[in-house]
XYZ file of C-alpha atoms in Angstrom:
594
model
C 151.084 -77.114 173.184
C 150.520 -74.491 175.960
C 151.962 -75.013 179.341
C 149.588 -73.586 182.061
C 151.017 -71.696 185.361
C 150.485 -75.076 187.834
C 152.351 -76.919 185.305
C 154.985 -74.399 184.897
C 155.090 -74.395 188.789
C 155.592 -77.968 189.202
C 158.427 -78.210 186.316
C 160.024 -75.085 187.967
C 162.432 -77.091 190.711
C 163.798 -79.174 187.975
C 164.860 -76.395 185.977
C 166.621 -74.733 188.885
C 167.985 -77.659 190.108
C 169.705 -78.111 186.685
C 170.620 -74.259 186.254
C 172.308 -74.945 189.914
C 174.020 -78.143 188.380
C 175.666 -76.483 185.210
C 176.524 -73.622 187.331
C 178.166 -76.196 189.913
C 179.537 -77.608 186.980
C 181.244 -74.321 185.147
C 182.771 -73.870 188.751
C 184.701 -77.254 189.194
C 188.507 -76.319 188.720
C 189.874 -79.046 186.952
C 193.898 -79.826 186.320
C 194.579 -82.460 183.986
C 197.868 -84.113 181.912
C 197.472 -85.013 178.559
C 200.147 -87.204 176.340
C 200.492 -87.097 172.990
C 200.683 -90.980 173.469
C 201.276 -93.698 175.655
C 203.686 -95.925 173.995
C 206.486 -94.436 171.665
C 209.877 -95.235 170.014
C 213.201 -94.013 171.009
C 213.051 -91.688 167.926
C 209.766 -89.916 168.504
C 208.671 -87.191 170.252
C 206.312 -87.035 172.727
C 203.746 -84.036 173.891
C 202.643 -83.251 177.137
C 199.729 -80.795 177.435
C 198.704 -79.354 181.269
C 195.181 -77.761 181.119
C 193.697 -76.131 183.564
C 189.939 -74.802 183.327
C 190.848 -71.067 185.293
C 193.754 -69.305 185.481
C 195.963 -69.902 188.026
C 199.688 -68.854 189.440
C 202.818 -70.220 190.480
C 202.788 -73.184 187.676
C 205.209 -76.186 188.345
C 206.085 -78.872 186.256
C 207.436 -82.177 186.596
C 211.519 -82.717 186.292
C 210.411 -85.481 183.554
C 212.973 -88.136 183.955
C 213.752 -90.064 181.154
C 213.065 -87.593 178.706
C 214.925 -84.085 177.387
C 212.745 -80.969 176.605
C 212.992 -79.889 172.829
C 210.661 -77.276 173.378
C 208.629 -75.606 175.748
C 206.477 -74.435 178.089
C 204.403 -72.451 175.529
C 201.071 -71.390 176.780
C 197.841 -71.171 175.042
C 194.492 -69.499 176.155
C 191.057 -70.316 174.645
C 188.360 -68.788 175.942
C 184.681 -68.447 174.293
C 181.171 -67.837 175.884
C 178.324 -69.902 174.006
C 174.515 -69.378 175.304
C 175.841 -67.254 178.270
C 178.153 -69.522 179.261
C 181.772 -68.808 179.644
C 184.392 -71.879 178.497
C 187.883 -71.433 179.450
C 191.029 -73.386 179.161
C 194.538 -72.563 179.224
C 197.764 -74.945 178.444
C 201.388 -75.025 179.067
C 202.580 -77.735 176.272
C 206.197 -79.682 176.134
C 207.402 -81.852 173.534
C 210.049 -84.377 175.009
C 212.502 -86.869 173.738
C 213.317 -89.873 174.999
C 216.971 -90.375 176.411
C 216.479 -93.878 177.056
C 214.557 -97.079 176.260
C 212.143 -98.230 179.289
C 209.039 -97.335 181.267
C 209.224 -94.182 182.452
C 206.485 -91.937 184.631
C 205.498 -88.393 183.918
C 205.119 -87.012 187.708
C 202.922 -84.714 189.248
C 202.505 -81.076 187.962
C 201.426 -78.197 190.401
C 199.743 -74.996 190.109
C 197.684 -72.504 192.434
C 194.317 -71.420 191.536
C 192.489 -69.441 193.591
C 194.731 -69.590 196.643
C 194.624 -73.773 196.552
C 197.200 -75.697 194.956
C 195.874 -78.489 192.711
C 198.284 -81.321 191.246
C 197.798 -83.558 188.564
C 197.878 -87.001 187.765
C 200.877 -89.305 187.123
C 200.571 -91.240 183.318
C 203.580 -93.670 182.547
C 204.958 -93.956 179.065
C 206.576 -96.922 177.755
C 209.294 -95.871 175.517
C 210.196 -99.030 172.773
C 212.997 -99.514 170.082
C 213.154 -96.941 167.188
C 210.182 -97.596 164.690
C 210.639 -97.874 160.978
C 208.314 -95.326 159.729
C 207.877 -92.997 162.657
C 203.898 -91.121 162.181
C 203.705 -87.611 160.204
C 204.904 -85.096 162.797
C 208.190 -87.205 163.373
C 208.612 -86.947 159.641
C 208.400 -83.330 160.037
C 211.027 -83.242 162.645
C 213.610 -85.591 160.905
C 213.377 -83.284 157.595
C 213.928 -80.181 159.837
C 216.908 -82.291 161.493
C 218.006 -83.634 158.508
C 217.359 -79.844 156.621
C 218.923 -77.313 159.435
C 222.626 -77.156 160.873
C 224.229 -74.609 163.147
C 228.035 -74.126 162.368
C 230.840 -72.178 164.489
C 233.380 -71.511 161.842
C 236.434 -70.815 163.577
C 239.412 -69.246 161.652
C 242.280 -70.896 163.713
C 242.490 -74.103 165.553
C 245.681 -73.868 166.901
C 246.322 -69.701 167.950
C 249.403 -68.820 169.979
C 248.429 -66.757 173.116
C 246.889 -63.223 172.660
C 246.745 -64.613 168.915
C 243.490 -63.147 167.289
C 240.897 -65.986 166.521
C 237.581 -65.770 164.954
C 234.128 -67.131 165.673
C 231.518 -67.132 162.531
C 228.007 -69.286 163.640
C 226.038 -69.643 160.227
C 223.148 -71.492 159.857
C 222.558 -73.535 157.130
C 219.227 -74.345 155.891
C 217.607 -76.579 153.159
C 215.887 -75.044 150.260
C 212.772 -76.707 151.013
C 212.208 -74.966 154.748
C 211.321 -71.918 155.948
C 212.650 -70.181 158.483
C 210.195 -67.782 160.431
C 211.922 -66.639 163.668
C 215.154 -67.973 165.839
C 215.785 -66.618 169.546
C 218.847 -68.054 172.041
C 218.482 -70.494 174.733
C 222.254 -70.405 175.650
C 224.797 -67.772 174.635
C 228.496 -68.741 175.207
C 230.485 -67.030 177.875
C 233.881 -67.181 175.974
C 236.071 -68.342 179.441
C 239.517 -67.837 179.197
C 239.264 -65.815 176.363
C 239.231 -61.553 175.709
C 236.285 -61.430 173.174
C 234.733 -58.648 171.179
C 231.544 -58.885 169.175
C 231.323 -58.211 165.713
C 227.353 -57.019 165.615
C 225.401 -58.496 162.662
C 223.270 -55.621 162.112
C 221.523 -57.285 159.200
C 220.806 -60.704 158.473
C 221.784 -61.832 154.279
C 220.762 -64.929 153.224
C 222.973 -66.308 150.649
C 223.195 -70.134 148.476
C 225.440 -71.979 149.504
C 226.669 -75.614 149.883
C 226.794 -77.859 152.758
C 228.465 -81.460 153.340
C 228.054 -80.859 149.131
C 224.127 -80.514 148.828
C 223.070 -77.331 148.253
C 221.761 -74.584 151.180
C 221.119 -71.129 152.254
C 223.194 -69.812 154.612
C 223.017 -67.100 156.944
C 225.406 -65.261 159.728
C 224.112 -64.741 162.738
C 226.806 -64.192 165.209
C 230.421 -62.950 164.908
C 232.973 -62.895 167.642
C 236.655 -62.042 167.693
C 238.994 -64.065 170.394
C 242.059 -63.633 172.168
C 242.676 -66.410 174.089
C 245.103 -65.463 177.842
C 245.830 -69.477 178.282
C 247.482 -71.504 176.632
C 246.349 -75.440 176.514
C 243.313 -76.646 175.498
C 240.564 -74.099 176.063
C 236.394 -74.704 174.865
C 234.673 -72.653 173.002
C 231.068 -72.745 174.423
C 227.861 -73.663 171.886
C 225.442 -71.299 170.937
C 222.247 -72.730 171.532
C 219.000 -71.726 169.399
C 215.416 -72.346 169.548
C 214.070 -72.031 165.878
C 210.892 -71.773 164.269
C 210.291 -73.196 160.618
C 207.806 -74.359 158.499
C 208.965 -77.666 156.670
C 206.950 -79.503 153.642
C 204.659 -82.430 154.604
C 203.577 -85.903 152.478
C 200.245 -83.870 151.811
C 199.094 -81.371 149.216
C 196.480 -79.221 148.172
C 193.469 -79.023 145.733
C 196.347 -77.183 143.712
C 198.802 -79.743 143.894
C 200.969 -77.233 146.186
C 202.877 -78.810 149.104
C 201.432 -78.079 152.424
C 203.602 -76.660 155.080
C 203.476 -77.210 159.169
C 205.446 -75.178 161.690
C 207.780 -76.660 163.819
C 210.067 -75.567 166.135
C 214.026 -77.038 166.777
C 216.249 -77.042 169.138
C 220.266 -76.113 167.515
C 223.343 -76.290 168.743
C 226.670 -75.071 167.236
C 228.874 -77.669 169.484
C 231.275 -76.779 171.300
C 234.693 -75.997 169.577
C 238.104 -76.747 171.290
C 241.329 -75.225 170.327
C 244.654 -75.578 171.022
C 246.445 -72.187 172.169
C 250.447 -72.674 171.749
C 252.973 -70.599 174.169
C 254.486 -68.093 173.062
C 258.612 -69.095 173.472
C 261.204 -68.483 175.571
C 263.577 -68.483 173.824
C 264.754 -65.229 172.130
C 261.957 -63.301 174.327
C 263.150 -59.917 175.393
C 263.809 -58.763 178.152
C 261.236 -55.652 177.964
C 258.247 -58.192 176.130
C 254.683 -56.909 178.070
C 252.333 -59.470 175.917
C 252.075 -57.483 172.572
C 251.168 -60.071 169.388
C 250.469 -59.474 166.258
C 252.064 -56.699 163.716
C 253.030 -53.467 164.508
C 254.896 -49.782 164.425
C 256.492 -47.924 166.834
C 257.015 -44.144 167.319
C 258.226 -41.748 169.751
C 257.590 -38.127 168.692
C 257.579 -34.199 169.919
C 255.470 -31.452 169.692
C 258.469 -29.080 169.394
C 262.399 -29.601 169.991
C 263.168 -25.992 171.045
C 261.222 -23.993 173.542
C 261.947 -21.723 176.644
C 261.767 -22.731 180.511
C 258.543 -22.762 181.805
C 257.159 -23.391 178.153
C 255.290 -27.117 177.736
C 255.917 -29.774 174.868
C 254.207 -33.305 174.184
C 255.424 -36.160 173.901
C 253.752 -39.630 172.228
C 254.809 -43.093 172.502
C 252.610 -44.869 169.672
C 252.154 -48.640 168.882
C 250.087 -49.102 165.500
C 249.356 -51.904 163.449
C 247.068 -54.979 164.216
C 247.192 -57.145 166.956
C 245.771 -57.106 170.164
C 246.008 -53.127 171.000
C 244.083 -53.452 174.103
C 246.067 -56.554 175.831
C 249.572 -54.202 176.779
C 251.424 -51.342 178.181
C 253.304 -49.430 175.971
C 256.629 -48.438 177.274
C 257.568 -45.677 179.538
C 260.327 -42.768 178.507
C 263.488 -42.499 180.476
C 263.468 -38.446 180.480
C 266.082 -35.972 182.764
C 265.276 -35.144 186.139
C 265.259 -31.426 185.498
C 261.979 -32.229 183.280
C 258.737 -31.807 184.533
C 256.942 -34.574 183.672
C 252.729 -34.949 183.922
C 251.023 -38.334 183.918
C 250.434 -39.757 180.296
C 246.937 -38.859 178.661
C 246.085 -42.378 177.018
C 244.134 -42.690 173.392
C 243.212 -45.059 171.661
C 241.786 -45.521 168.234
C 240.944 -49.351 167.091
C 238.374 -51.113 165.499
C 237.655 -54.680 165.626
C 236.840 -56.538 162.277
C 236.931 -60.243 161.306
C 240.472 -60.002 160.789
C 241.296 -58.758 164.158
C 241.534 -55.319 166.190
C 243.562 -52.425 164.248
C 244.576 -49.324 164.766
C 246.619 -46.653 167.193
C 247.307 -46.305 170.965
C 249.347 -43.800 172.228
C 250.444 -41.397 176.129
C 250.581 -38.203 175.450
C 253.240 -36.493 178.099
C 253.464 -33.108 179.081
C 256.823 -31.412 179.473
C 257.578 -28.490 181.255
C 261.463 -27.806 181.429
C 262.778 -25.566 184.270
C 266.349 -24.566 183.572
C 267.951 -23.741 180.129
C 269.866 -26.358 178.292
C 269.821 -29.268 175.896
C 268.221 -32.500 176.926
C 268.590 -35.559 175.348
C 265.188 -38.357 174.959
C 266.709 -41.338 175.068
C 265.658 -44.350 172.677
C 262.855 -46.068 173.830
C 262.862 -49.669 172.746
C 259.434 -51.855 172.025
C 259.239 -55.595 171.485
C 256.169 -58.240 169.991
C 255.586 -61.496 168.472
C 254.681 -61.992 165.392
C 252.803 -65.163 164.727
C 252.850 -64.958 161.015
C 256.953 -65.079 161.301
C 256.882 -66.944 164.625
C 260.029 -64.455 165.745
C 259.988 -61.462 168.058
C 260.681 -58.345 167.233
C 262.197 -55.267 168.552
C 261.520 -51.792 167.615
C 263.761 -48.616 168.839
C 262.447 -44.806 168.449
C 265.000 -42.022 167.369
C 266.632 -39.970 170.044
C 265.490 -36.667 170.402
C 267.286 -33.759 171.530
C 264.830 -31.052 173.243
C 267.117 -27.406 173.356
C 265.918 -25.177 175.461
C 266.696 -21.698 174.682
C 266.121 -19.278 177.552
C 265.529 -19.486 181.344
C 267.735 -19.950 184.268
C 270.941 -21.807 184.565
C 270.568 -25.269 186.416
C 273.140 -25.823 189.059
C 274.279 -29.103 187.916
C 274.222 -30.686 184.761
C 271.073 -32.304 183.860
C 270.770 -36.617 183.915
C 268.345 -38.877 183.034
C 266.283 -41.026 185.400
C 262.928 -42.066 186.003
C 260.961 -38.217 185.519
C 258.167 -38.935 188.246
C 260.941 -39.538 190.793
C 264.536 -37.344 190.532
C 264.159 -33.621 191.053
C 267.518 -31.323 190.306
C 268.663 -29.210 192.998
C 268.304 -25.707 192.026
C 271.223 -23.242 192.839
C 269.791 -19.904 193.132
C 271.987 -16.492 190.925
C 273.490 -13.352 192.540
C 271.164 -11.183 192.847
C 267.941 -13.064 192.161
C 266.296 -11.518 195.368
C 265.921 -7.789 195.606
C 264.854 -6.406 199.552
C 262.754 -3.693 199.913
C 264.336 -1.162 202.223
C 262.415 0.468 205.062
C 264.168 3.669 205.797
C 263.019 5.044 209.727
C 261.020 8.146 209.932
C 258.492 6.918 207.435
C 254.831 7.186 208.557
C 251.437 5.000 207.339
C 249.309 7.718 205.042
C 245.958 6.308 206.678
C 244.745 3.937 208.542
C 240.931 1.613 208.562
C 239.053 1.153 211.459
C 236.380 -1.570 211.258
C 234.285 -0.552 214.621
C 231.912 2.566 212.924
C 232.538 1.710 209.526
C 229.848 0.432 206.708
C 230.627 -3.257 207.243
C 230.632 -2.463 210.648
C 226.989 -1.838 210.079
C 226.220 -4.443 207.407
C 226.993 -7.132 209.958
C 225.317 -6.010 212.628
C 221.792 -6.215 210.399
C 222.592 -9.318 208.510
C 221.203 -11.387 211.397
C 217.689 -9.432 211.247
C 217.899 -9.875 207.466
C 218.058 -13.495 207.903
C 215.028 -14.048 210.140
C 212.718 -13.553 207.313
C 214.629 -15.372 204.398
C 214.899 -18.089 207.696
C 210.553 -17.968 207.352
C 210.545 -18.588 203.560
C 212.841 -21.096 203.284
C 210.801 -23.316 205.979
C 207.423 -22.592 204.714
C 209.143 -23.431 201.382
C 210.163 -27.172 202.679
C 206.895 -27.747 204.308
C 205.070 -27.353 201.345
C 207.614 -29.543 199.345
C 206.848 -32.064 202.183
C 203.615 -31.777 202.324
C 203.335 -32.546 197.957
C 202.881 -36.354 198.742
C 202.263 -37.079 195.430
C 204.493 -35.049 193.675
C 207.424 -36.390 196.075
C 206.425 -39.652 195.017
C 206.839 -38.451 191.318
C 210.556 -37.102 192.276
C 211.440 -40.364 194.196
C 210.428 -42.411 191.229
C 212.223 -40.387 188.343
C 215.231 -40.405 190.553
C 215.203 -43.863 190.906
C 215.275 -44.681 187.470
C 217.941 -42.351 186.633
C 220.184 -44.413 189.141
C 219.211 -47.234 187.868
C 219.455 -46.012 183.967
C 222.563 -43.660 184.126
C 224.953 -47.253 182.863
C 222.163 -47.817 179.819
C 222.111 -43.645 179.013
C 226.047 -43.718 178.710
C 225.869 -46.479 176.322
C 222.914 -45.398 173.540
C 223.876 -45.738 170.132
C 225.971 -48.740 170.751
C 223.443 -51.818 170.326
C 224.952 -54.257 172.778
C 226.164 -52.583 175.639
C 223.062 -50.807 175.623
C 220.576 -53.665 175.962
C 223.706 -55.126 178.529
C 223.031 -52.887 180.250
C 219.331 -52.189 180.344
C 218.495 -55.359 181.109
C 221.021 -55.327 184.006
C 219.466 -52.128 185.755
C 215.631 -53.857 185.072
C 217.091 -57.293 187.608
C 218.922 -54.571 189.397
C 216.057 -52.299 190.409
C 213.763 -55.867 191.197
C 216.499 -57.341 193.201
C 216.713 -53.462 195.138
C 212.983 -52.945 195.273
C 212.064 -56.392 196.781
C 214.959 -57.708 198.231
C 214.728 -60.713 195.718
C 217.540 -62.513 193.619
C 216.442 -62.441 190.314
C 219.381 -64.260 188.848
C 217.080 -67.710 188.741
C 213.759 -65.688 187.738
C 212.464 -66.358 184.328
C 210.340 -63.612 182.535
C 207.258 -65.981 183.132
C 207.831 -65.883 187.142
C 208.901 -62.425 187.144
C 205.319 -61.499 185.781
C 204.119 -63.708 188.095
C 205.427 -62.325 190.895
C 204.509 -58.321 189.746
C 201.075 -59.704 189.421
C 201.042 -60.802 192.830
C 202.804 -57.431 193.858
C 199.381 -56.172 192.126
C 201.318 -54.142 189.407
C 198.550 -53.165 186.635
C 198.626 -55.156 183.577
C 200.177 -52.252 181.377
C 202.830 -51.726 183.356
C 203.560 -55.268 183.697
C 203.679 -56.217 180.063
C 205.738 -53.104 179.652
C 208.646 -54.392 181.967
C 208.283 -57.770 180.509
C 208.615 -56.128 176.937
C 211.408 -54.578 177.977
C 213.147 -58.067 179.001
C 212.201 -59.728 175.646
C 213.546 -56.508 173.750
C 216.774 -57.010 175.594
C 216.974 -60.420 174.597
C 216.115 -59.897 170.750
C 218.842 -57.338 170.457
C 221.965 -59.809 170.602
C 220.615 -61.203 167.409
C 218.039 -58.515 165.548
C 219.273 -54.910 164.012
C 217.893 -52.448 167.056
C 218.018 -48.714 165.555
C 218.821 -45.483 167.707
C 215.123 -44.730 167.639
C 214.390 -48.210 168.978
C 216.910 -47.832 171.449
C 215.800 -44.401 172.639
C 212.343 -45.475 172.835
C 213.339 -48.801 174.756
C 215.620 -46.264 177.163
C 212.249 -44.059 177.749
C 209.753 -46.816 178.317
C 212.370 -48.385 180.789
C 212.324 -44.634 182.398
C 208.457 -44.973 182.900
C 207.707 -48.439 183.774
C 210.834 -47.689 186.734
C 208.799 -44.650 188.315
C 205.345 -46.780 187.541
C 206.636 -49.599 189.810
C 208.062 -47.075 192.433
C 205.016 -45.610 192.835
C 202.836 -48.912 193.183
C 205.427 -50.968 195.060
């Protein structure tokens, strides 16, 4: 059938009129709520999708009373153009638990799009008794409950003060899940306690047994304690968010089970010990806090020298204990002594067992007058927990015989070396005078006025004038480099704000410490902003409204996640170099667009 031109004409205002009506409707912004469902048991989870048909900013959900978020917001984006026609949707999803039994009301949700704020609808959920046979995705989530646990092992539940305890999280999981990826919601902060991470730098699954059914088991954190109160003190939970894949009721053509991911919330409780005193009674007199098991030395670099010649001196502790919780003690030396302030070095490691190793002051000597001087004994005391006794330790006396160099007025005596000085008595003789007999007459004499320098300073001002000209023409070209100023500004700025994470490359965890406190550091400078309560999704937010390009946005983002994978993922030096360079870049990016 052929459609002449008058009948084309008179058909033509419909078609516009509906081209004008799909357009009008691809341009309504639409906000809505949708729940998983309406009615649920006490032991179900519920879903809460927000959808929104263009992308907007500045998202806000509901504070969800009733209910306790498991998991989320994730965000998904689907976006597809069919017949010239673009479709777009994006979601932030939650899945709840309910706290309580009742009727309860999902509130309004907010979010800007397009410089208007749209909210959505309220939807109340009526929240019953626990069912019998909750539907197939609870069943997935009570196998991945009933199949995952997150332990803090800890080697001692009742420590005496400065007493070494140890912190081991494994998680345990059942041979039928899989576990794809884990990150932390909530890392403990160890109050009250001197703590010093053990990095796991590689993650070794091994079969093992738990509650007596058999698991895999894997270590994700270690920690080493000391606690500085005694009482009752908490050991904070580590909290993880885990993804897993766990077996369903269904299989395939094969016969095979099929699999569904999931994601769980973990917690490894929190832990409390009791920390015992150490005792009174029996405690020396010269005690400074050292526990554990140790040596004690007082040695010489030499034991005969001449005046004005140095020696060294070292007071070592060594053993295992806590190393870095003391002073050692300080040497009673003679007056006549010169005595420098102690070089301190230390050389400890930490392992599960505890820290180990040396510390030591190193003293300079310098005697002034000949003479034998005697070191007295230095005495060092510690608990031992093990024997539940203190201990004290006493170093040899040491007799340092100097062999040339004047005669000291007075005998030498001991006393505190940084405060006593000995009188020196000056010898017959020790001053010669120089004679000047009369008659004697200068062989020549300088006169400045005529002379070369004379000269020299009388043109150095005309030599300047010029040297004056270069320099100036020099800065004004400098000032005038707009962009390359901008360049300088920016590279210096991330140096200041990178010098901390440079210091600390090659050593996983203060590195990333650090490099994630210069990123807030350098926001909170650069736009006067506390980013203490920022999340990484309102942090991009907020650069995109800044109108920071997409590359270098994602970058500093990147940088934040990288910085949070580290506590718990092997990081190599490469990686760390790399993350220590991009950081670099993305600084002096920002600078220069901020």
């Amino acid at each position: 059938m052929q459609v002449t031109f008058k009948q084309y004409l008179s058909i033509l205002p419909f078609l516009l009129l509906a081209f004008f009506a799909k357009a009008q409707e691809q341009d309504e912004i639409s906000f809505q709520v949708k729940l998983s469902k309406n009615k649920l048991g006490i032991n179900e989870r519920l879903r809460v999708d927000f959808t929104m048909n263009k992308d907007g900013d500045d998202f806000s959900p509901p504070t969800f009373d009733g209910f306790r978020i498991v998991m989320g917001p994730s965000q998904s984006i689907k976006s597809s153009w069919i017949n010239g026609i673009r479709s777009y949707s994006k979601t932030y999803s939650y899945i709840l638990v309910p706290t309580a039994q009742g009727r309860f009301t999902i509130k309004q949700a907010s979010i800007v799009i397009g410089g208007k704020t749209y909210k959505s609808l309220q939807e109340t959920v009526q929240v019953t008794a626990a069912v019998d046979k909750p539907n197939n995705q609870n069943n997935v989530d009570n196998v991945a409950d009933q199949g995952l646990h997150l332990v803090a092992e800890v080697s001692k539940g009742r420590p005496y003060l400065n007493e070494a305890v140890t912190v081991i999280y494994k998680l345990y999981i059942a041979p039928s899940i899989r576990l794809t990826n884990f990150r932390p919601l909530d890392n403990p902060k160890y109050n009250n306690f001197w703590s010093q991470d053990i990095p796991v730098t590689k993650f070794n699954v091994k079969n093992s047994s738990y509650r007596g059914q058999p698991y895999r088991s894997v270590v994700l954190k270690r920690v080493v304690l000391y606690p500085q109160k005694s009482g009752k003190l908490d050991i904070e939970p580590l909290v993880l968010d885990i993804s897993l894949d766990v077996p369903t009721q269904r299989r395939d053509f094969f016969g095979g089970r099929i699999y569904t991911q999931t994601n769980k919330t973990v917690s490894a409780g929190k832990r409390t010990i009791n920390v015992k005193a150490l005792p009174t009674d029996g405690q020396p007199e010269n005690f400074s806090g050292a526990v554990g098991s140790f040596d004690f030395v007082v040695t010489t670099s030499k034991t005969s020298l001449n005046a004005a010649e140095s020696l060294q001196a070292k007071v070592e502790v060594s053993g295992k204990g806590n190393l870095k919780l003391f002073q050692l003690p300080e040497p009673s030396l003679p007056s006549s002594l010169e005595v420098y302030e102690p070089e301190f070095d230390e050389s400890v490691r930490t392992n599960l067992s505890g820290t180990q190793g040396k510390i030591s002051n190193n003293y300079t000597i310098v005697p002034s007058f000949r003479g034998k001087y005697p070191v007295p004994s230095i005495d060092f005391s510690y608990f031992n927990p093990k024997t539940e006794k203190y201990v004290t330790l006493s170093s040899d006396e040491i007799i340092i015989n100097v062999v040339e160099g004047p005669n000291a007025g007075t005998s030498p005596t001991t006393g505190p070396s940084t405060t006593n000085k000995q009188t020196v008595i000056a010898a017959d003789q020790q001053f010669n005078f120089i004679d000047i007999r009369p008659g004697l007459t200068a062989i020549g004499s300088d006169y400045f006025f005529g002379s070369t320098p004379f000269y020299l300073w009388l043109l150095l001002p005309l030599l300047l004038i010029p040297i004056t000209i270069l320099i100036g023409k020099k800065r004004e070209a400098i000032a005038s480099d707009v962009a390359g100023n901008k360049i300088k500004k920016a590279n210096k700025l991330a140096r200041k704000y990178l010098s901390a994470a440079k210091k600390t490359l090659g050593d996983k965890t203060a590195f990333y410490v650090a490099l994630e406190k210069a990123l807030h550091n350098y926001l909170k400078a650069k736009l006067k902003i506390e980013t203490s309560e920022f999340s990484k999704d309102k942090i991009a937010a907020l650069l995109v409204e800044k109108q920071i390009d997409e590359t270098t946005k994602d970058g500093f983002i990147g940088l934040l996640k990288n910085c949070e994978m580290a506590r718990y993922s092997p990081f190599s030096d490469v990686q760390m170099q790399q993350d220590y360079n991009k950081a670099s870049e993305v600084i002096s990016y920002l600078d220069k667009q901020l």
